[in-house]
PDB file of C-alpha atoms in Angstrom:
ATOM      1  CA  UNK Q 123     -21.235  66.534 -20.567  1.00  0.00           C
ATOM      2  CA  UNK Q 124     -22.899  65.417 -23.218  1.00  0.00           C
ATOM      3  CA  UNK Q 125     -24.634  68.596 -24.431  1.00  0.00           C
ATOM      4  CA  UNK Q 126     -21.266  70.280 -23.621  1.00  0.00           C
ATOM      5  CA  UNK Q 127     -19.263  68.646 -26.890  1.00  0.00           C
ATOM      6  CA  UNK Q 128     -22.821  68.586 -28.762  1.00  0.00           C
ATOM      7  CA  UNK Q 129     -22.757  72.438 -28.572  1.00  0.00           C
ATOM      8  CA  UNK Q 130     -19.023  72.625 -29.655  1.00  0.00           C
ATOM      9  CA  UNK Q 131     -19.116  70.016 -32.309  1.00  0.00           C
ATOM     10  CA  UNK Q 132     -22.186  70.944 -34.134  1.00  0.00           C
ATOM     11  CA  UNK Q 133     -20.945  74.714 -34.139  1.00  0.00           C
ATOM     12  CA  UNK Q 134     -24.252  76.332 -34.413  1.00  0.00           C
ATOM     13  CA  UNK Q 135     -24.717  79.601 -36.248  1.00  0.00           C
ATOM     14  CA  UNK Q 136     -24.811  81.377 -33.144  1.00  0.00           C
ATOM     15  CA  UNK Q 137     -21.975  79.936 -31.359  1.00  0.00           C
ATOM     16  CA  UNK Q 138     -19.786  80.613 -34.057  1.00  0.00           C
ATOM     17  CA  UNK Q 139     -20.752  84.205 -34.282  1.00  0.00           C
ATOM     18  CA  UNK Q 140     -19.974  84.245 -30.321  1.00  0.00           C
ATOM     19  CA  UNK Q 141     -16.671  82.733 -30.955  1.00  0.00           C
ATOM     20  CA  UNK Q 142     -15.758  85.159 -33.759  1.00  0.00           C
ATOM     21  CA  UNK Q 143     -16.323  87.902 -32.355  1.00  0.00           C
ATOM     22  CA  UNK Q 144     -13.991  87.356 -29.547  1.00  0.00           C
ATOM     23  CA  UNK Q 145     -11.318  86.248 -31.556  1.00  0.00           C
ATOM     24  CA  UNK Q 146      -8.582  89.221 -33.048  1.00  0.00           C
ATOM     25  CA  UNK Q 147      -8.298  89.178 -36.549  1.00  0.00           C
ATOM     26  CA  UNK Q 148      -4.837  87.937 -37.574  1.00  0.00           C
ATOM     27  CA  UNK Q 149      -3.427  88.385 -41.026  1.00  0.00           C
ATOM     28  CA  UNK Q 150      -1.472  85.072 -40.036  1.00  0.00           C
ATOM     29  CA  UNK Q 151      -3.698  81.948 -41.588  1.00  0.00           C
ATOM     30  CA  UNK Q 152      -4.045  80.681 -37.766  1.00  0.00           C
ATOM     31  CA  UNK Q 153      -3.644  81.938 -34.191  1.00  0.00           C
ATOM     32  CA  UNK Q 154      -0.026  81.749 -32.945  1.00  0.00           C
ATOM     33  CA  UNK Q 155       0.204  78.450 -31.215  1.00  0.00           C
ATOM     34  CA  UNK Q 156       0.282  79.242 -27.153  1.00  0.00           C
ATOM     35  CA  UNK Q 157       1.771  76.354 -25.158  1.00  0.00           C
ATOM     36  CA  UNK Q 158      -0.739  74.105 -23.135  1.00  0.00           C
ATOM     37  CA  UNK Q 159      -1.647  75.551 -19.490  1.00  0.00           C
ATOM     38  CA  UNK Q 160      -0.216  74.333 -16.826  1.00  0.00           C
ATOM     39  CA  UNK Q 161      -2.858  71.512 -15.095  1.00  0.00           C
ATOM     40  CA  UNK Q 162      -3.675  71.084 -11.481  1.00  0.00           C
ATOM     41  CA  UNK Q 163      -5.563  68.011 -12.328  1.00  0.00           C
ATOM     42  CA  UNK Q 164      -4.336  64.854 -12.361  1.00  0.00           C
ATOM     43  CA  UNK Q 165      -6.790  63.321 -13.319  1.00  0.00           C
ATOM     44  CA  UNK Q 166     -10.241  63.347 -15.335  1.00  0.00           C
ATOM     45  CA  UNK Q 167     -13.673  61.608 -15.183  1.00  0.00           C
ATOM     46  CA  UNK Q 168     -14.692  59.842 -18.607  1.00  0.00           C
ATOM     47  CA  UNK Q 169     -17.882  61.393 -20.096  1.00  0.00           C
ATOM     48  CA  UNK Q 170     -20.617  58.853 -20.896  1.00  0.00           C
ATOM     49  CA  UNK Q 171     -21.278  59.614 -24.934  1.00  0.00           C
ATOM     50  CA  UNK Q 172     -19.123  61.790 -26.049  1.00  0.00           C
ATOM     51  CA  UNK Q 173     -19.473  61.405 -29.847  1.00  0.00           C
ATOM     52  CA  UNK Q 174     -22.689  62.651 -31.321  1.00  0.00           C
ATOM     53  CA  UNK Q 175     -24.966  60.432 -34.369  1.00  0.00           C
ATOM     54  CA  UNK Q 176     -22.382  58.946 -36.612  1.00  0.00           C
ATOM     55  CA  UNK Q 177     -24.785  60.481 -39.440  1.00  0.00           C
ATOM     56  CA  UNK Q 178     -23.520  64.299 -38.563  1.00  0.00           C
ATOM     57  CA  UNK Q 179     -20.065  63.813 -39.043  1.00  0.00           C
ATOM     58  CA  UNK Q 180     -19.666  65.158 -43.073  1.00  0.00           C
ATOM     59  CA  UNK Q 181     -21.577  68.330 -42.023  1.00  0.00           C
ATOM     60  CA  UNK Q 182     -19.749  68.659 -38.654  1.00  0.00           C
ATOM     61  CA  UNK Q 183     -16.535  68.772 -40.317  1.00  0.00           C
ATOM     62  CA  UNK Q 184     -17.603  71.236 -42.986  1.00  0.00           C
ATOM     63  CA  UNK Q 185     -19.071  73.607 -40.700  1.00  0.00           C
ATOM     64  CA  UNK Q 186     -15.650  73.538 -38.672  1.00  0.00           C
ATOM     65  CA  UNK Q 187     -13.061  73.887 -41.781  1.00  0.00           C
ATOM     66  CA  UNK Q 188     -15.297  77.308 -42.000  1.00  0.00           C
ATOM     67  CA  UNK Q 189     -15.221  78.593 -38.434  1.00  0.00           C
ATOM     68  CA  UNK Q 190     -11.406  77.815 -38.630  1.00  0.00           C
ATOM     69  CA  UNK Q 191     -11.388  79.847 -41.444  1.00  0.00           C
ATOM     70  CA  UNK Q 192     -13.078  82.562 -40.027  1.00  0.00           C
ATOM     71  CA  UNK Q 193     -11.360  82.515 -36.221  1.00  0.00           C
ATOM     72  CA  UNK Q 194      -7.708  81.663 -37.831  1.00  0.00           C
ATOM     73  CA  UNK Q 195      -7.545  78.062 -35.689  1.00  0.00           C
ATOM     74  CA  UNK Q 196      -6.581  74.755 -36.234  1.00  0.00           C
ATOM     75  CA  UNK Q 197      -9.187  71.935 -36.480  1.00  0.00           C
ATOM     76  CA  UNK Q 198      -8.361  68.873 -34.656  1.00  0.00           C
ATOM     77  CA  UNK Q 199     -10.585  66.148 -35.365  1.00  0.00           C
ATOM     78  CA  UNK Q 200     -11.032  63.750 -32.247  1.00  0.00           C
ATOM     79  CA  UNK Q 201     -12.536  60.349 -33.812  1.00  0.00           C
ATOM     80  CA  UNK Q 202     -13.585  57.599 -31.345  1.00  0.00           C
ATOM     81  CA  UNK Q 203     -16.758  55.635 -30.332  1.00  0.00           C
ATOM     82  CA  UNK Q 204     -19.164  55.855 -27.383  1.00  0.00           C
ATOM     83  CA  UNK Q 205     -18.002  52.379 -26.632  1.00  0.00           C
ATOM     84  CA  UNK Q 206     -14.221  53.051 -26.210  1.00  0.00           C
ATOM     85  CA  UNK Q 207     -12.719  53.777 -22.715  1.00  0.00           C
ATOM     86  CA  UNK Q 208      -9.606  55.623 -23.844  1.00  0.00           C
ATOM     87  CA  UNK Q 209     -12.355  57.671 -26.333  1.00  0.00           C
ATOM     88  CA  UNK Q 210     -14.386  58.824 -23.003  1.00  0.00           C
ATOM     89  CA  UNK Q 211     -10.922  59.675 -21.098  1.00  0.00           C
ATOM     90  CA  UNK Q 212      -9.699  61.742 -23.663  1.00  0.00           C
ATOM     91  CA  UNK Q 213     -13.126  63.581 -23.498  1.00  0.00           C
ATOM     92  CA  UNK Q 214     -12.975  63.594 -20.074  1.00  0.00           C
ATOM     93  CA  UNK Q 215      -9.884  65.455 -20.487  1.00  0.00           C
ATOM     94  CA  UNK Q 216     -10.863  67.783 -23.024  1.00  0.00           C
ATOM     95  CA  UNK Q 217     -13.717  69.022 -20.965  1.00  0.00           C
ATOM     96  CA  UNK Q 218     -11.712  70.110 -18.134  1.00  0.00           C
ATOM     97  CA  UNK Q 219     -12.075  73.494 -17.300  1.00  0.00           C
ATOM     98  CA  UNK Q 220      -8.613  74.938 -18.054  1.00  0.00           C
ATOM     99  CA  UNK Q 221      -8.142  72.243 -20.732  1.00  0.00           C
ATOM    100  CA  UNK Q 222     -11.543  73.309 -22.794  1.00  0.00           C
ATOM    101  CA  UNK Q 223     -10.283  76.998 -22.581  1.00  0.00           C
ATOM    102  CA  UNK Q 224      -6.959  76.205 -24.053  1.00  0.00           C
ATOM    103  CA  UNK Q 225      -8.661  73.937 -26.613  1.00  0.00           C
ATOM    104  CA  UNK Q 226     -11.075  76.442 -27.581  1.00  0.00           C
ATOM    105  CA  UNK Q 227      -8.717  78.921 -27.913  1.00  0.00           C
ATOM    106  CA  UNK Q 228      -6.586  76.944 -30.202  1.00  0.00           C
ATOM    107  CA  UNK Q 229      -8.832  74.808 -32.359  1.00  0.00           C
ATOM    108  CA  UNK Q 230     -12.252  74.213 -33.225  1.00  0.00           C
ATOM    109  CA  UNK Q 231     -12.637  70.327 -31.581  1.00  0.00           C
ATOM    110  CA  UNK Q 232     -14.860  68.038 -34.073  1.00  0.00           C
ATOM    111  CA  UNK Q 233     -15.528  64.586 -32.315  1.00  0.00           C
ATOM    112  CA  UNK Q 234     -16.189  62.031 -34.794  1.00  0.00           C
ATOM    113  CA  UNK Q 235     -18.464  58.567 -34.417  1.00  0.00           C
ATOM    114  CA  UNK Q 236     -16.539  56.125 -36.466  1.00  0.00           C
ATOM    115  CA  UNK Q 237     -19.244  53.528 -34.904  1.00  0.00           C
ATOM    116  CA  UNK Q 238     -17.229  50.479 -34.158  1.00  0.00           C
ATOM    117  CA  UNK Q 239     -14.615  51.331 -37.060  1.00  0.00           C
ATOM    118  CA  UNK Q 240     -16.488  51.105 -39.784  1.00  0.00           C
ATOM    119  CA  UNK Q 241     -18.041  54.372 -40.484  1.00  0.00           C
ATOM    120  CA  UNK Q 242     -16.943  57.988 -41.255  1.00  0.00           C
ATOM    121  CA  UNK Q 243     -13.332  56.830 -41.757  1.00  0.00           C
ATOM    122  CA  UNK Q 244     -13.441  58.587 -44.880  1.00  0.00           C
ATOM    123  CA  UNK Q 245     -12.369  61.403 -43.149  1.00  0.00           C
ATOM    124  CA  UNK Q 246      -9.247  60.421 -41.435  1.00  0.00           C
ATOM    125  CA  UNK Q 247      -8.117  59.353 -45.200  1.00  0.00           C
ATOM    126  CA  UNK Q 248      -8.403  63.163 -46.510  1.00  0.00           C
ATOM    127  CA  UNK Q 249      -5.150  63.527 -44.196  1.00  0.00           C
ATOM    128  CA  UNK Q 250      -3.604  60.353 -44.563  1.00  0.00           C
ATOM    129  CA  UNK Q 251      -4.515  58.891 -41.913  1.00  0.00           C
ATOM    130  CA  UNK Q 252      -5.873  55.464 -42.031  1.00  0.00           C
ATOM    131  CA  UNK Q 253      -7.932  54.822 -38.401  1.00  0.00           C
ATOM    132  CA  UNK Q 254      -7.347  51.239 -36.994  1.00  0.00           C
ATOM    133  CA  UNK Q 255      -7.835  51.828 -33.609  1.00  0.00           C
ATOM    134  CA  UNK Q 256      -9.398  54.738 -31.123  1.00  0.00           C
ATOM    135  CA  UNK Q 257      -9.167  57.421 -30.307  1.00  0.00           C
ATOM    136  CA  UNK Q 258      -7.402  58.862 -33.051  1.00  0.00           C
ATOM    137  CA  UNK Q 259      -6.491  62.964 -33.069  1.00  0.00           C
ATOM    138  CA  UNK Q 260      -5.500  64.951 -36.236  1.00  0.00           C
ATOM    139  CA  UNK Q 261      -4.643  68.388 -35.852  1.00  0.00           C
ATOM    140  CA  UNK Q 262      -5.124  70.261 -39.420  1.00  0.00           C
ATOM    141  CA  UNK Q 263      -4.277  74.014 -40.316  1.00  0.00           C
ATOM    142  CA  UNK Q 264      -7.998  75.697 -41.992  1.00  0.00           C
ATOM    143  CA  UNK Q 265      -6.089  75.010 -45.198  1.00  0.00           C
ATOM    144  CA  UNK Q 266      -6.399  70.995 -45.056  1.00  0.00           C
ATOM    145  CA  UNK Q 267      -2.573  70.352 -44.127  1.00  0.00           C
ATOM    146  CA  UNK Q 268      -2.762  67.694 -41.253  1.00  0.00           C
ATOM    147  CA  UNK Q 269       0.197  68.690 -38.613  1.00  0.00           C
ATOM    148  CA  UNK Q 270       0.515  65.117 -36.818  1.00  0.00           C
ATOM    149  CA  UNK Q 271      -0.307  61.795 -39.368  1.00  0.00           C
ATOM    150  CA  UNK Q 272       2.835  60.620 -38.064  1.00  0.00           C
ATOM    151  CA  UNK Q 273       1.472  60.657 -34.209  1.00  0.00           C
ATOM    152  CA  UNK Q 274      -2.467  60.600 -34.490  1.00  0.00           C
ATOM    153  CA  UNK Q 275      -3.025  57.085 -33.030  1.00  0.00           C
ATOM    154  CA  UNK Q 276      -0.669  58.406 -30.043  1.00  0.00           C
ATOM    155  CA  UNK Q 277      -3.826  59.014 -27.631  1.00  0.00           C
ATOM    156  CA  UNK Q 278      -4.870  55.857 -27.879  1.00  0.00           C
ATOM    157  CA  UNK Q 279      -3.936  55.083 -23.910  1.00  0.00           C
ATOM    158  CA  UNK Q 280      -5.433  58.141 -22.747  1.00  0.00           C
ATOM    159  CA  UNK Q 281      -6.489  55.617 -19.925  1.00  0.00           C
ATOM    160  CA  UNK Q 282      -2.827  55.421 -18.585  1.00  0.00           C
ATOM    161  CA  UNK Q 283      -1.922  59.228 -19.790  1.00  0.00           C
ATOM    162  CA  UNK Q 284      -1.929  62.266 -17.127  1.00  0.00           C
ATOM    163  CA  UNK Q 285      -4.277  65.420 -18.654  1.00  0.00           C
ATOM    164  CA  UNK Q 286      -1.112  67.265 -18.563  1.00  0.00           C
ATOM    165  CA  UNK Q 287       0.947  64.484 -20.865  1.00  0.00           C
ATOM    166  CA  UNK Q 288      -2.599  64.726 -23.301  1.00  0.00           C
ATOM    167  CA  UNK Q 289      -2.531  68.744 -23.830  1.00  0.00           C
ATOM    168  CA  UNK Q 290       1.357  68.768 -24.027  1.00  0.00           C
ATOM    169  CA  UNK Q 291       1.421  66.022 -26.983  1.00  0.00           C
ATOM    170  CA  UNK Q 292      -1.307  68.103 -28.677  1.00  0.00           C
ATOM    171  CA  UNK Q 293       0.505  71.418 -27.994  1.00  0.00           C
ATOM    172  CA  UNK Q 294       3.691  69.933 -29.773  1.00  0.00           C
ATOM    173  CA  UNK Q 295       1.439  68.656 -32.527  1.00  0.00           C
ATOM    174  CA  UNK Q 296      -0.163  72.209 -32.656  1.00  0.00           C
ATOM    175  CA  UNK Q 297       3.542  73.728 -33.070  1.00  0.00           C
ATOM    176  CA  UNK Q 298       4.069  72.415 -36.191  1.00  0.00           C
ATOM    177  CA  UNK Q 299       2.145  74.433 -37.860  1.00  0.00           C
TER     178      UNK Q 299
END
């Protein structure tokens, strides 16, 4: 699992070529939001580690802002630590087959290592969003405009949240803009 949010997060040159070139152009700045699929799972298993060196984080979010740019999605910037249950869930969740399609097709997904709160928080603040507790999600257009500051610390009991209740808060979130 591990390897599988690696690959997505670090958005290596060739990946990104993949994922461009299956994408339509659009003349809209981002894809038209589609609503979150339907879920036959009920639940999810947590995944181990899903957030990669706290030191790639900067560069991770660069190289996103650019693929959004060039595939006309969102970003949504997942920040959590290794160490946090509801962190894993939520990962757990994202990875789900149907769930990572929909995902994929609607944003380019950066986890972020804040480390135990202390580190990388920086980033959260570009959006106004000031991180005091895990997981937090913000959903921003490839222009910088965050769609959900009001709502990103609402995954924080992924634990006790259904997959389906996850991908339809983020779909809302993901209609705004």
């Amino acid at each position: 699992m591990k390897a599988f949010f690696m690959n997505r997060s670090l958005l290596a040159a060739g990946l990104g070529l993949a994922l461009t070139a299956t994408l339509p152009a659009h003349a809209a700045s981002t894809t038209p939001a589609v609503p979150a699929p339907k879920l036959t799972e009920t639940s999810a298993p947590p995944v181990a580690e899903p957030y990669p060196d706290t030191a790639v984080a900067h560069e991770q979010v660069e190289q996103a802002f650019a693929l959004a740019k060039k595939t006309h999605r969102k970003v949504l910037l997942d920040f959590g630590g290794n160490w946090c249950p509801d962190c894993k869930m939520l990962s757990g969740i994202f990875a789900l087959p149907d769930a990572a399609r929909w995902l994929d097709s609607q944003f380019v997904v950066v986890p972020i290592n804040v480390g135990r709160i202390n580190t990388n928080l920086d980033l959260a603040e570009r959006y106004g969003v000031t991180i005091k507790a895990v997981p937090t999600v913000i959903i921003v257009t490839p222009e910088g405009h965050a769609l959900n500051g009001d709502g990103s610390k609402a995954l924080g009991n992924a634990r006790s949240m259904s997959p389906q209740a996850v991908l339809d808060l983020i779909s809302d979130w993901n209609k705004r803009g």
